[in-house]
Coordinates of N, CA, C and O in Angstrom, one line a residue:
M1 N 0.8 -1.2 0.0 CA 0.0 0.0 0.0 C 0.9 1.2 0.0 O 1.8 1.3 0.8
T2 N 0.6 2.2 -0.9 CA 1.4 3.4 -1.0 C 0.8 4.5 -0.3 O -0.4 4.5 0.0
I3 N 1.6 5.5 -0.1 CA 1.0 6.7 0.6 C 0.9 7.9 -0.3 O 0.8 9.0 0.1
T4 N 1.0 7.7 -1.6 CA 0.9 8.8 -2.6 C -0.4 9.6 -2.5 O -0.4 10.8 -2.8
H5 N -1.4 9.0 -2.0 CA -2.7 9.7 -1.9 C -2.7 10.7 -0.8 O -3.5 11.6 -0.8
L6 N -1.7 10.6 0.1 CA -1.6 11.6 1.2 C -0.8 12.8 0.9 O -0.9 13.8 1.5
L7 N 0.1 12.7 -0.2 CA 1.0 13.8 -0.6 C 0.4 14.6 -1.7 O -0.3 14.1 -2.6
E8 N 0.7 15.9 -1.7 CA 0.2 16.8 -2.7 C 1.0 16.5 -4.0 O 2.3 16.4 -3.9
D9 N 0.4 16.6 -5.1 CA 1.0 16.3 -6.4 C 1.3 17.6 -7.1 O 0.4 18.4 -7.3
F10 N 2.6 17.9 -7.4 CA 2.9 19.2 -8.1 C 3.2 19.0 -9.5 O 3.7 19.8 -10.2
D11 N 2.9 17.8 -10.1 CA 3.1 17.5 -11.5 C 2.1 18.4 -12.3 O 0.9 18.4 -12.1
P12 N 2.7 19.2 -13.3 CA 1.9 20.0 -14.1 C 0.9 19.2 -15.0 O -0.1 19.7 -15.4
A13 N 1.2 18.0 -15.2 CA 0.4 17.2 -16.1 C -0.6 16.4 -15.2 O -0.6 15.2 -15.1
Q14 N -1.5 17.2 -14.6 CA -2.5 16.6 -13.8 C -3.8 16.3 -14.6 O -4.0 16.9 -15.6
D15 N -4.5 15.5 -14.0 CA -5.8 15.1 -14.6 C -5.6 14.7 -16.1 O -6.4 15.1 -16.9
G16 N -4.6 14.0 -16.3 CA -4.5 13.4 -17.7 C -4.0 14.4 -18.7 O -3.9 14.1 -19.9
E17 N -3.6 15.6 -18.3 CA -3.1 16.6 -19.2 C -1.7 16.2 -19.6 O -0.9 15.7 -18.7
R18 N -1.4 16.3 -20.8 CA -0.1 15.9 -21.2 C 0.8 17.2 -21.4 O 0.3 18.1 -22.1
V19 N 2.0 17.2 -20.9 CA 2.9 18.3 -21.1 C 3.8 18.0 -22.2 O 4.5 16.9 -22.3
V20 N 3.9 18.9 -23.1 CA 4.7 18.7 -24.3 C 5.8 19.8 -24.3 O 5.6 20.9 -24.1
L21 N 7.1 19.3 -24.5 CA 8.2 20.2 -24.5 C 8.7 20.2 -26.0 O 8.9 19.2 -26.6
S22 N 8.9 21.4 -26.4 CA 9.5 21.5 -27.8 C 11.0 21.3 -27.7 O 11.5 21.3 -26.6
D23 N 11.6 21.2 -28.8 CA 13.0 21.0 -28.8 C 13.7 22.2 -28.3 O 14.7 22.1 -27.6
V24 N 13.2 23.4 -28.5 CA 13.8 24.6 -28.0 C 13.7 24.7 -26.5 O 14.7 25.0 -25.8
S25 N 12.5 24.4 -26.0 CA 12.4 24.5 -24.5 C 13.2 23.4 -23.8 O 13.7 23.6 -22.8
L26 N 13.2 22.2 -24.5 CA 14.0 21.1 -23.9 C 15.5 21.5 -23.9 O 16.2 21.3 -22.9
E27 N 16.0 22.1 -25.0 CA 17.4 22.6 -25.0 C 17.6 23.7 -24.0 O 18.6 23.7 -23.3
D28 N 16.6 24.6 -23.8 CA 16.7 25.6 -22.8 C 16.8 25.0 -21.4 O 17.6 25.5 -20.5
E29 N 16.0 24.0 -21.1 CA 16.0 23.3 -19.8 C 17.4 22.6 -19.6 O 18.0 22.7 -18.5
R30 N 17.9 22.0 -20.6 CA 19.2 21.3 -20.5 C 20.3 22.4 -20.3 O 21.2 22.2 -19.5
L31 N 20.2 23.5 -21.0 CA 21.3 24.5 -20.9 C 21.2 25.1 -19.5 O 22.2 25.4 -18.8
A32 N 20.0 25.3 -19.0 CA 19.8 25.9 -17.6 C 20.4 24.9 -16.6 O 21.1 25.3 -15.6
A33 N 20.1 23.6 -16.8 CA 20.6 22.6 -15.8 C 22.1 22.5 -15.9 O 22.8 22.4 -14.9
F34 N 22.7 22.6 -17.1 CA 24.1 22.6 -17.3 C 24.7 23.8 -16.6 O 25.7 23.7 -15.9
E35 N 24.2 25.0 -16.8 CA 24.7 26.2 -16.2 C 24.6 26.1 -14.7 O 25.6 26.5 -14.0
T36 N 23.5 25.6 -14.2 CA 23.4 25.4 -12.7 C 24.5 24.5 -12.2 O 25.1 24.8 -11.2
G37 N 24.6 23.4 -12.8 CA 25.7 22.4 -12.4 C 27.1 22.9 -12.6 O 27.9 22.7 -11.7
Y38 N 27.3 23.6 -13.7 CA 28.6 24.2 -13.9 C 29.0 25.3 -12.8 O 30.1 25.3 -12.3
Q39 N 27.9 26.1 -12.5 CA 28.2 27.2 -11.5 C 28.4 26.6 -10.2 O 29.3 27.0 -9.4
A40 N 27.7 25.5 -9.8 CA 27.9 24.8 -8.5 C 29.3 24.2 -8.5 O 30.0 24.3 -7.5
G41 N 29.7 23.6 -9.6 CA 31.1 23.0 -9.6 C 32.1 24.1 -9.5 O 33.1 23.9 -8.8
W42 N 31.9 25.2 -10.2 CA 32.8 26.3 -10.2 C 32.9 26.9 -8.7 O 34.0 27.1 -8.2
D43 N 31.8 27.1 -8.1 CA 31.8 27.6 -6.7 C 32.5 26.6 -5.8 O 33.3 27.1 -4.9
D44 N 32.3 25.3 -6.0 CA 33.0 24.4 -5.1 C 34.5 24.4 -5.4 O 35.3 24.3 -4.4
A45 N 34.9 24.6 -6.6 CA 36.3 24.6 -6.9 C 37.0 25.9 -6.3 O 38.1 25.8 -5.8
V46 N 36.3 27.0 -6.4 CA 36.8 28.3 -5.9 C 36.9 28.2 -4.4 O 37.9 28.6 -3.8
K47 N 35.9 27.6 -3.8 CA 35.9 27.4 -2.3 C 37.0 26.5 -1.9 O 37.8 26.8 -0.9
A48 N 37.2 25.4 -2.6 CA 38.3 24.4 -2.3 C 39.7 25.1 -2.5 O 40.6 24.9 -1.7
Q49 N 39.8 25.9 -3.6 CA 41.1 26.6 -3.8 C 41.4 27.6 -2.7 O 42.5 27.7 -2.2
A50 N 40.4 28.3 -2.3 CA 40.5 29.3 -1.2 C 40.9 28.6 0.1 O 41.8 29.1 0.8
E51 N 40.3 27.5 0.4 CA 40.6 26.7 1.6 C 42.0 26.2 1.5 O 42.8 26.3 2.5
D52 N 42.5 25.7 0.3 CA 43.8 25.2 0.2 C 44.8 26.4 0.4 O 45.9 26.2 1.0
A53 N 44.5 27.5 -0.2 CA 45.4 28.7 -0.1 C 45.5 29.1 1.4 O 46.6 29.4 1.9
R54 N 44.4 29.1 2.1 CA 44.4 29.5 3.5 C 45.2 28.5 4.3 O 46.0 28.9 5.2
R55 N 45.1 27.2 4.0 CA 45.8 26.2 4.8 C 47.3 26.3 4.5 O 48.1 26.2 5.4
I56 N 47.6 26.5 3.2 CA 49.1 26.6 2.8 C 49.7 27.8 3.5 O 50.8 27.8 4.0
T57 N 49.0 28.9 3.5 CA 49.5 30.1 4.1 C 49.7 29.9 5.6 O 50.7 30.3 6.2
A58 N 48.7 29.2 6.3 CA 48.9 28.9 7.7 C 50.1 28.0 8.0 O 50.8 28.2 8.9
D59 N 50.2 27.0 7.1 CA 51.3 26.1 7.3 C 52.7 26.8 7.0 O 53.6 26.5 7.8
L60 N 52.7 27.6 6.1 CA 53.9 28.4 5.8 C 54.3 29.3 7.0 O 55.4 29.4 7.4
A61 N 53.3 30.0 7.5 CA 53.5 30.9 8.6 C 54.1 30.1 9.8 O 55.0 30.5 10.5
Q62 N 53.5 28.9 10.1 CA 53.9 28.0 11.2 C 55.3 27.5 10.9 O 56.2 27.6 11.9
N63 N 55.6 27.1 9.7 CA 57.0 26.7 9.4 C 58.0 27.8 9.5 O 59.1 27.6 10.0
L64 N 57.7 29.0 9.1 CA 58.6 30.1 9.3 C 58.8 30.4 10.7 O 59.9 30.8 11.2
Q65 N 57.8 30.3 11.5 CA 57.9 30.6 13.0 C 58.8 29.5 13.6 O 59.7 29.8 14.4
D66 N 58.6 28.3 13.2 CA 59.4 27.2 13.7 C 60.9 27.4 13.3 O 61.8 27.2 14.1
L67 N 61.1 27.8 12.1 CA 62.4 28.0 11.6 C 63.1 29.2 12.3 O 64.2 29.1 12.6
S68 N 62.3 30.2 12.6 CA 62.8 31.3 13.4 C 63.3 30.9 14.8 O 64.4 31.3 15.2
F69 N 62.5 30.1 15.4 CA 62.9 29.6 16.7 C 64.1 28.7 16.6 O 65.0 28.8 17.4
T70 N 64.1 27.9 15.6 CA 65.3 27.0 15.4 C 66.5 27.8 15.2 O 67.6 27.6 15.7
F71 N 66.4 28.9 14.3 CA 67.6 29.8 14.1 C 68.1 30.4 15.4 O 69.3 30.5 15.7
E72 N 67.1 31.0 16.2 CA 67.5 31.6 17.4 C 68.1 30.7 18.4 O 69.1 31.0 19.1
D73 N 67.6 29.4 18.5 CA 68.1 28.4 19.3 C 69.5 28.1 18.9 O 70.5 27.9 19.7
A74 N 69.7 27.9 17.6 CA 71.1 27.5 17.1 C 72.1 28.7 17.3 O 73.2 28.4 17.7
R75 N 71.6 29.9 17.1 CA 72.5 31.0 17.3 C 72.9 31.1 18.8 O 74.1 31.4 19.1
E76 N 71.9 30.9 19.7 CA 72.2 31.0 21.1 C 73.2 29.9 21.5 O 74.1 30.1 22.3
A77 N 73.0 28.7 21.0 CA 73.9 27.6 21.3 C 75.4 27.9 20.8 O 76.3 27.7 21.5
V78 N 75.5 28.5 19.6 CA 76.8 28.8 19.1 C 77.4 29.9 19.9 O 78.6 29.8 20.3
M79 N 76.6 30.9 20.3 CA 77.2 32.0 21.1 C 77.7 31.5 22.5 O 78.7 31.9 22.9
Q80 N 76.9 30.6 23.1 CA 77.3 30.1 24.4 C 78.5 29.2 24.3 O 79.3 29.2 25.2
A81 N 78.7 28.5 23.1 CA 79.8 27.7 22.9 C 81.1 28.6 22.7 O 82.2 28.2 23.1
L82 N 80.9 29.7 22.0 CA 82.0 30.6 21.7 C 82.5 31.4 22.9 O 83.7 31.7 23.0
R83 N 81.6 31.7 23.8 CA 82.0 32.5 25.0 C 83.2 32.0 25.7 O 84.2 32.8 25.9
P84 N 83.2 30.8 26.2 CA 84.4 30.3 26.9 C 85.7 30.4 26.0 O 86.8 30.7 26.5
L85 N 85.5 30.0 24.8 CA 86.7 30.0 23.9 C 87.3 31.4 23.7 O 88.5 31.6 23.9
L86 N 86.4 32.4 23.5 CA 86.9 33.8 23.3 C 87.5 34.3 24.6 O 88.5 35.0 24.6
L87 N 86.9 34.0 25.7 CA 87.4 34.5 27.0 C 88.7 33.8 27.3 O 89.6 34.5 27.8
Q88 N 88.9 32.6 27.0 CA 90.1 31.9 27.2 C 91.2 32.5 26.3 O 92.4 32.6 26.7
M89 N 90.8 32.8 25.0 CA 91.8 33.4 24.1 C 92.3 34.7 24.7 O 93.5 35.0 24.6
T90 N 91.4 35.6 25.2 CA 91.9 36.8 25.8 C 92.7 36.6 27.0 O 93.6 37.5 27.3
A91 N 92.5 35.5 27.7 CA 93.3 35.3 28.9 C 94.6 34.6 28.6 O 95.6 34.8 29.3
A92 N 94.7 33.7 27.6 CA 95.8 32.9 27.4 C 96.6 33.2 26.1 O 97.8 33.4 26.1
V93 N 95.9 33.2 25.0 CA 96.5 33.3 23.7 C 96.9 34.8 23.4 O 98.1 35.0 23.0
L94 N 96.0 35.7 23.5 CA 96.3 37.1 23.1 C 97.4 37.7 23.9 O 98.2 38.4 23.3
P95 N 97.6 37.5 25.2 CA 98.8 38.1 25.9 C 100.1 37.6 25.3 O 101.0 38.4 25.1
R96 N 100.2 36.3 24.9 CA 101.4 35.8 24.3 C 101.7 36.4 23.0 O 102.8 36.9 22.6
L97 N 100.6 36.5 22.1 CA 100.7 37.1 20.8 C 101.1 38.6 20.9 O 101.9 39.1 20.2
A98 N 100.4 39.2 21.9 CA 100.7 40.7 22.1 C 102.2 40.9 22.5 O 102.9 41.8 22.0
A99 N 102.7 40.0 23.4 CA 104.1 40.2 23.8 C 105.0 39.9 22.7 O 106.0 40.6 22.5
E100 N 104.7 38.9 21.8 CA 105.5 38.6 20.6 C 105.5 39.8 19.6 O 106.4 40.0 18.9
S101 N 104.4 40.5 19.6 CA 104.3 41.6 18.6 C 104.8 42.9 19.1 O 104.8 43.9 18.3
L102 N 105.2 42.9 20.3 CA 105.7 44.2 20.9 C 106.9 44.7 20.1 O 106.9 45.9 19.8
G103 N 107.9 43.9 19.8 CA 109.1 44.3 19.1 C 108.7 44.9 17.7 O 109.1 46.0 17.4
P104 N 108.0 44.1 16.9 CA 107.7 44.7 15.6 C 106.9 45.9 15.6 O 107.1 46.9 14.8
R105 N 105.9 46.0 16.6 CA 105.1 47.2 16.7 C 106.0 48.4 17.1 O 105.8 49.5 16.6
L106 N 106.9 48.2 18.0 CA 107.8 49.2 18.5 C 108.7 49.7 17.3 O 108.9 50.9 17.1
A107 N 109.2 48.8 16.5 CA 110.0 49.1 15.3 C 109.3 49.9 14.3 O 109.8 50.9 13.8
D108 N 108.0 49.6 14.1 CA 107.2 50.4 13.1 C 107.0 51.8 13.7 O 107.1 52.8 12.9
M109 N 106.7 51.9 15.0 CA 106.5 53.3 15.5 C 107.8 54.1 15.5 O 107.8 55.3 15.2
L110 N 109.0 53.4 15.8 CA 110.2 54.1 15.7 C 110.5 54.6 14.3 O 111.0 55.8 14.1
H111 N 110.3 53.8 13.3 CA 110.6 54.3 11.9 C 109.7 55.4 11.5 O 110.1 56.4 10.9
D112 N 108.4 55.3 11.9 CA 107.4 56.4 11.6 C 107.9 57.7 12.3 O 107.9 58.8 11.7
M113 N 108.2 57.6 13.6 CA 108.7 58.8 14.3 C 110.0 59.4 13.8 O 110.1 60.6 13.6
A114 N 110.9 58.5 13.4 CA 112.2 59.0 12.9 C 112.0 59.7 11.6 O 112.7 60.7 11.3
R115 N 111.1 59.2 10.7 CA 110.8 59.8 9.5 C 110.3 61.2 9.6 O 110.6 62.1 8.9
K116 N 109.4 61.4 10.7 CA 108.8 62.7 10.9 C 109.8 63.7 11.6 O 109.8 64.9 11.3
Q117 N 110.6 63.1 12.5 CA 111.4 64.0 13.4 C 112.8 64.1 12.9 O 113.6 64.9 13.4
G118 N 113.2 63.4 11.9 CA 114.6 63.5 11.4 C 115.5 62.6 12.2 O 115.1 61.5 12.7
G119 N 116.8 63.0 12.4 CA 117.8 62.1 13.0 C 117.9 62.2 14.5 O 119.0 62.1 15.0
L120 N 116.8 62.5 15.2 CA 116.9 62.7 16.6 C 117.1 61.3 17.3 O 116.7 60.3 16.7
R121 N 117.7 61.3 18.4 CA 117.9 60.0 19.2 C 116.6 59.7 20.0 O 116.0 60.6 20.6
A122 N 116.2 58.5 19.9 CA 114.9 58.0 20.5 C 115.3 57.5 21.9 O 116.4 57.0 22.2
E123 N 114.3 57.5 22.8 CA 114.4 56.9 24.1 C 113.2 55.9 24.3 O 112.1 56.3 24.1
I124 N 113.5 54.7 24.7 CA 112.5 53.7 24.9 C 112.5 53.3 26.3 O 113.6 52.8 26.9
A125 N 111.4 53.5 27.0 CA 111.3 53.2 28.4 C 110.4 52.0 28.6 O 109.3 51.9 28.0
A126 N 110.9 50.9 29.3 CA 110.1 49.7 29.4 C 110.4 49.0 30.7 O 111.4 49.4 31.4
C127 N 109.6 48.1 31.2 CA 109.9 47.4 32.4 C 111.0 46.3 32.2 O 111.3 46.0 31.0
A128 N 111.5 45.8 33.2 CA 112.7 44.8 33.1 C 112.2 43.6 32.4 O 113.1 43.0 31.6
A129 N 111.0 43.1 32.5 CA 110.5 41.9 31.8 C 110.5 42.1 30.3 O 110.7 41.1 29.6
D130 N 110.3 43.3 29.8 CA 110.3 43.5 28.3 C 111.6 43.8 27.7 O 111.8 43.8 26.5
M131 N 112.6 44.1 28.5 CA 114.0 44.4 28.0 C 114.5 43.3 27.1 O 115.1 43.6 26.0
P132 N 114.4 42.0 27.4 CA 115.0 41.0 26.5 C 114.3 40.9 25.2 O 114.9 40.5 24.2
R133 N 113.1 41.4 25.1 CA 112.4 41.4 23.8 C 112.8 42.6 23.0 O 112.8 42.6 21.7
I134 N 113.1 43.7 23.6 CA 113.3 45.0 22.9 C 114.8 45.1 22.5 O 115.1 45.6 21.4
A135 N 115.7 44.7 23.4 CA 117.1 44.9 23.1 C 117.6 44.3 21.8 O 118.3 44.9 21.0
P136 N 117.2 43.0 21.4 CA 117.6 42.5 20.1 C 117.1 43.3 18.9 O 117.7 43.4 17.9
L137 N 116.0 44.0 19.1 CA 115.4 44.8 18.1 C 116.4 46.0 17.8 O 116.6 46.3 16.6
L138 N 116.9 46.6 18.8 CA 117.8 47.7 18.6 C 119.2 47.3 18.1 O 119.8 47.9 17.3
E139 N 119.6 46.1 18.5 CA 120.9 45.6 18.0 C 120.8 45.1 16.6 O 121.8 45.3 15.8
G140 N 119.7 44.6 16.2 CA 119.5 44.1 14.8 C 119.2 45.2 13.8 O 119.1 44.9 12.6
A141 N 118.9 46.4 14.2 CA 118.5 47.5 13.3 C 119.4 48.7 13.6 O 119.1 49.5 14.4
P142 N 120.6 48.7 12.9 CA 121.5 49.9 13.2 C 120.9 51.2 12.8 O 121.4 52.2 13.2
A143 N 119.9 51.2 11.9 CA 119.3 52.5 11.5 C 118.6 53.2 12.6 O 118.3 54.4 12.6
I144 N 118.2 52.3 13.6 CA 117.4 52.9 14.8 C 118.4 53.3 15.8 O 119.2 52.5 16.4
V145 N 118.4 54.6 16.1 CA 119.3 55.2 17.1 C 118.4 55.4 18.3 O 117.6 56.4 18.3
A146 N 118.5 54.6 19.4 CA 117.7 54.7 20.5 C 118.4 54.2 21.8 O 119.3 53.4 21.7
D147 N 118.0 54.8 22.9 CA 118.5 54.4 24.2 C 117.4 53.6 24.9 O 116.2 54.0 24.9
L148 N 117.7 52.4 25.4 CA 116.7 51.6 26.1 C 116.9 51.9 27.6 O 118.0 51.7 28.2
I149 N 115.8 52.3 28.2 CA 115.8 52.7 29.7 C 114.9 51.8 30.4 O 113.7 51.7 30.0
E150 N 115.3 51.2 31.5 CA 114.5 50.4 32.4 C 113.7 51.3 33.3 O 114.3 52.2 33.9
D151 N 112.4 51.1 33.3 CA 111.5 52.0 34.2 C 110.7 51.0 35.0 O 109.8 50.3 34.5
A152 N 110.9 51.0 36.3 CA 110.3 50.1 37.3 C 108.8 50.5 37.5 O 108.0 49.6 38.0
T153 N 108.4 51.7 37.1 CA 107.0 52.1 37.2 C 106.1 51.5 36.1 O 104.8 51.6 36.2
L154 N 106.7 50.9 35.1 CA 105.9 50.4 34.0 C 105.6 48.9 34.2 O 106.4 48.2 34.7
A155 N 104.4 48.5 33.7 CA 104.0 47.1 33.8 C 104.5 46.4 32.5 O 104.8 47.0 31.5
P156 N 104.5 45.1 32.6 CA 104.9 44.3 31.4 C 103.9 44.6 30.2 O 102.7 44.7 30.4
G157 N 104.5 44.9 29.0 CA 103.6 45.2 27.9 C 103.4 46.7 27.8 O 102.7 47.1 26.8
Q158 N 103.9 47.5 28.7 CA 103.7 48.9 28.7 C 105.1 49.6 28.3 O 106.1 49.4 29.0
V159 N 105.1 50.3 27.2 CA 106.4 50.9 26.7 C 106.1 52.3 26.3 O 105.1 52.6 25.7
Y160 N 107.0 53.2 26.7 CA 107.0 54.6 26.3 C 108.1 54.9 25.3 O 109.2 54.5 25.5
L161 N 107.7 55.5 24.2 CA 108.7 55.8 23.1 C 108.7 57.3 23.0 O 107.7 58.0 22.7
R162 N 109.9 57.9 23.2 CA 110.1 59.4 23.1 C 111.1 59.7 22.1 O 112.2 59.1 22.0
L163 N 110.7 60.7 21.2 CA 111.6 61.1 20.2 C 111.4 62.6 20.1 O 110.3 63.1 19.6
G164 N 112.4 63.4 20.6 CA 112.2 64.9 20.6 C 111.1 65.2 21.6 O 111.0 64.8 22.7
E165 N 110.1 66.0 21.1 CA 109.0 66.4 21.9 C 107.8 65.4 21.8 O 106.8 65.6 22.5
T166 N 108.0 64.4 21.0 CA 106.9 63.5 20.7 C 107.0 62.3 21.6 O 108.1 61.7 21.8
E167 N 105.9 61.8 22.2 CA 105.9 60.6 23.1 C 104.7 59.8 22.7 O 103.6 60.3 22.5
Q168 N 105.0 58.5 22.5 CA 103.9 57.6 22.3 C 104.0 56.4 23.3 O 105.1 56.0 23.7
E169 N 102.8 55.9 23.6 CA 102.7 54.8 24.5 C 102.2 53.5 23.9 O 101.3 53.6 23.0
I170 N 102.7 52.4 24.2 CA 102.2 51.1 23.9 C 101.8 50.4 25.2 O 102.6 50.3 26.1
D171 N 100.5 50.1 25.3 CA 100.1 49.5 26.6 C 99.3 48.2 26.2 O 98.0 48.3 26.0
L172 N 100.0 47.1 26.1 CA 99.3 45.9 25.7 C 98.3 45.4 26.7 O 97.2 44.9 26.4
A173 N 98.5 45.6 28.0 CA 97.6 45.2 29.0 C 96.3 46.0 28.9 O 95.2 45.4 29.0
E174 N 96.4 47.2 28.5 CA 95.1 48.0 28.3 C 94.4 47.6 27.1 O 93.1 47.5 27.1
V175 N 95.1 47.3 26.0 CA 94.5 46.8 24.8 C 93.8 45.4 25.1 O 92.6 45.2 24.7
L176 N 94.5 44.5 25.8 CA 93.9 43.2 26.1 C 92.7 43.4 27.0 O 91.7 42.7 26.9
A177 N 92.8 44.3 28.0 CA 91.6 44.5 28.9 C 90.4 45.1 28.1 O 89.3 44.7 28.4
G178 N 90.7 45.9 27.1 CA 89.6 46.5 26.3 C 89.0 45.4 25.4 O 87.8 45.3 25.3
I179 N 89.8 44.5 24.9 CA 89.2 43.3 24.1 C 88.4 42.4 25.0 O 87.3 42.1 24.7
D180 N 88.9 42.1 26.2 CA 88.2 41.3 27.1 C 86.9 42.0 27.5 O 85.8 41.3 27.6
A181 N 86.9 43.3 27.8 CA 85.7 44.0 28.2 C 84.7 44.0 27.1 O 83.4 43.8 27.3
A182 N 85.1 44.2 25.8 CA 84.2 44.2 24.7 C 83.6 42.8 24.5 O 82.4 42.7 24.2
I183 N 84.3 41.7 24.6 CA 83.8 40.4 24.5 C 82.7 40.1 25.6 O 81.6 39.7 25.3
R184 N 83.1 40.5 26.8 CA 82.1 40.3 27.9 C 80.9 41.1 27.7 O 79.7 40.7 28.0
A185 N 81.0 42.4 27.3 CA 79.9 43.2 27.1 C 79.0 42.7 25.9 O 77.8 42.7 26.0
F186 N 79.6 42.2 24.9 CA 78.8 41.6 23.8 C 78.0 40.4 24.3 O 76.8 40.4 24.0
F187 N 78.6 39.5 25.1 CA 77.8 38.4 25.5 C 76.8 38.8 26.5 O 75.7 38.2 26.6
D188 N 77.1 39.8 27.4 CA 76.1 40.2 28.3 C 74.9 40.9 27.6 O 73.7 40.7 28.0
E189 N 75.2 41.7 26.6 CA 74.1 42.3 25.8 C 73.3 41.3 25.1 O 72.1 41.4 25.0
T190 N 73.9 40.2 24.5 CA 73.2 39.2 23.8 C 72.3 38.4 24.8 O 71.2 38.1 24.5
Q191 N 72.8 38.2 26.0 CA 72.0 37.5 27.0 C 70.8 38.3 27.5 O 69.7 37.8 27.6
Q192 N 71.0 39.6 27.6 CA 69.9 40.6 28.0 C 68.9 40.6 26.9 O 67.7 40.7 27.2
G193 N 69.4 40.7 25.6 CA 68.4 40.7 24.5 C 67.6 39.5 24.5 O 66.4 39.5 24.2
K194 N 68.1 38.3 24.8 CA 67.4 37.1 24.8 C 66.4 37.1 26.0 O 65.2 36.6 25.8
A195 N 66.8 37.6 27.1 CA 65.9 37.6 28.3 C 64.7 38.5 28.1 O 63.6 38.3 28.5
S196 N 64.9 39.6 27.3 CA 63.8 40.6 27.1 C 62.9 40.2 26.0 O 61.8 40.7 25.9
A197 N 63.4 39.2 25.1 CA 62.5 38.8 24.0 C 61.4 37.8 24.4 O 61.3 37.3 25.4

């Protein structure tokens, strides 16, 4: 038993009337159905593309954020690994290199001063510990006319060079302290920048 008698019938061909569609109206109906289906498909494709673009943008933003954190973490690890190395270099390696470079640096300064001042006699004041490094320099360069004077008030690596009215100072300890302070300040600033971020 069917229930069709309970439902309203919307069929235009009621009561035995027959509906006839011409070829033109049938083609119009097909075209309208095609347009409706095409538009629905187009809307679905645009919606899917917009959803894909949104998802890709969100994924890219998350990946960039992860990469940024990874870069910062790697940079921090490298900086923390470099800190003891650089501080050890300023404490152990640089003083030895500075002491070894004292003679050549002094020779360069003497030549520059002699060129500017003419044939005046130079005076080099240094501590007793630096005398063995400076004396061979004067003996090996007869063109340099200088007196080497021991000065107990000077620290190792501290040398005064006087030529006429001109006086220049070499203070390796001060240079090394400046390098050490700059390295420590850099790492302190880096650490503060990380803490405030």
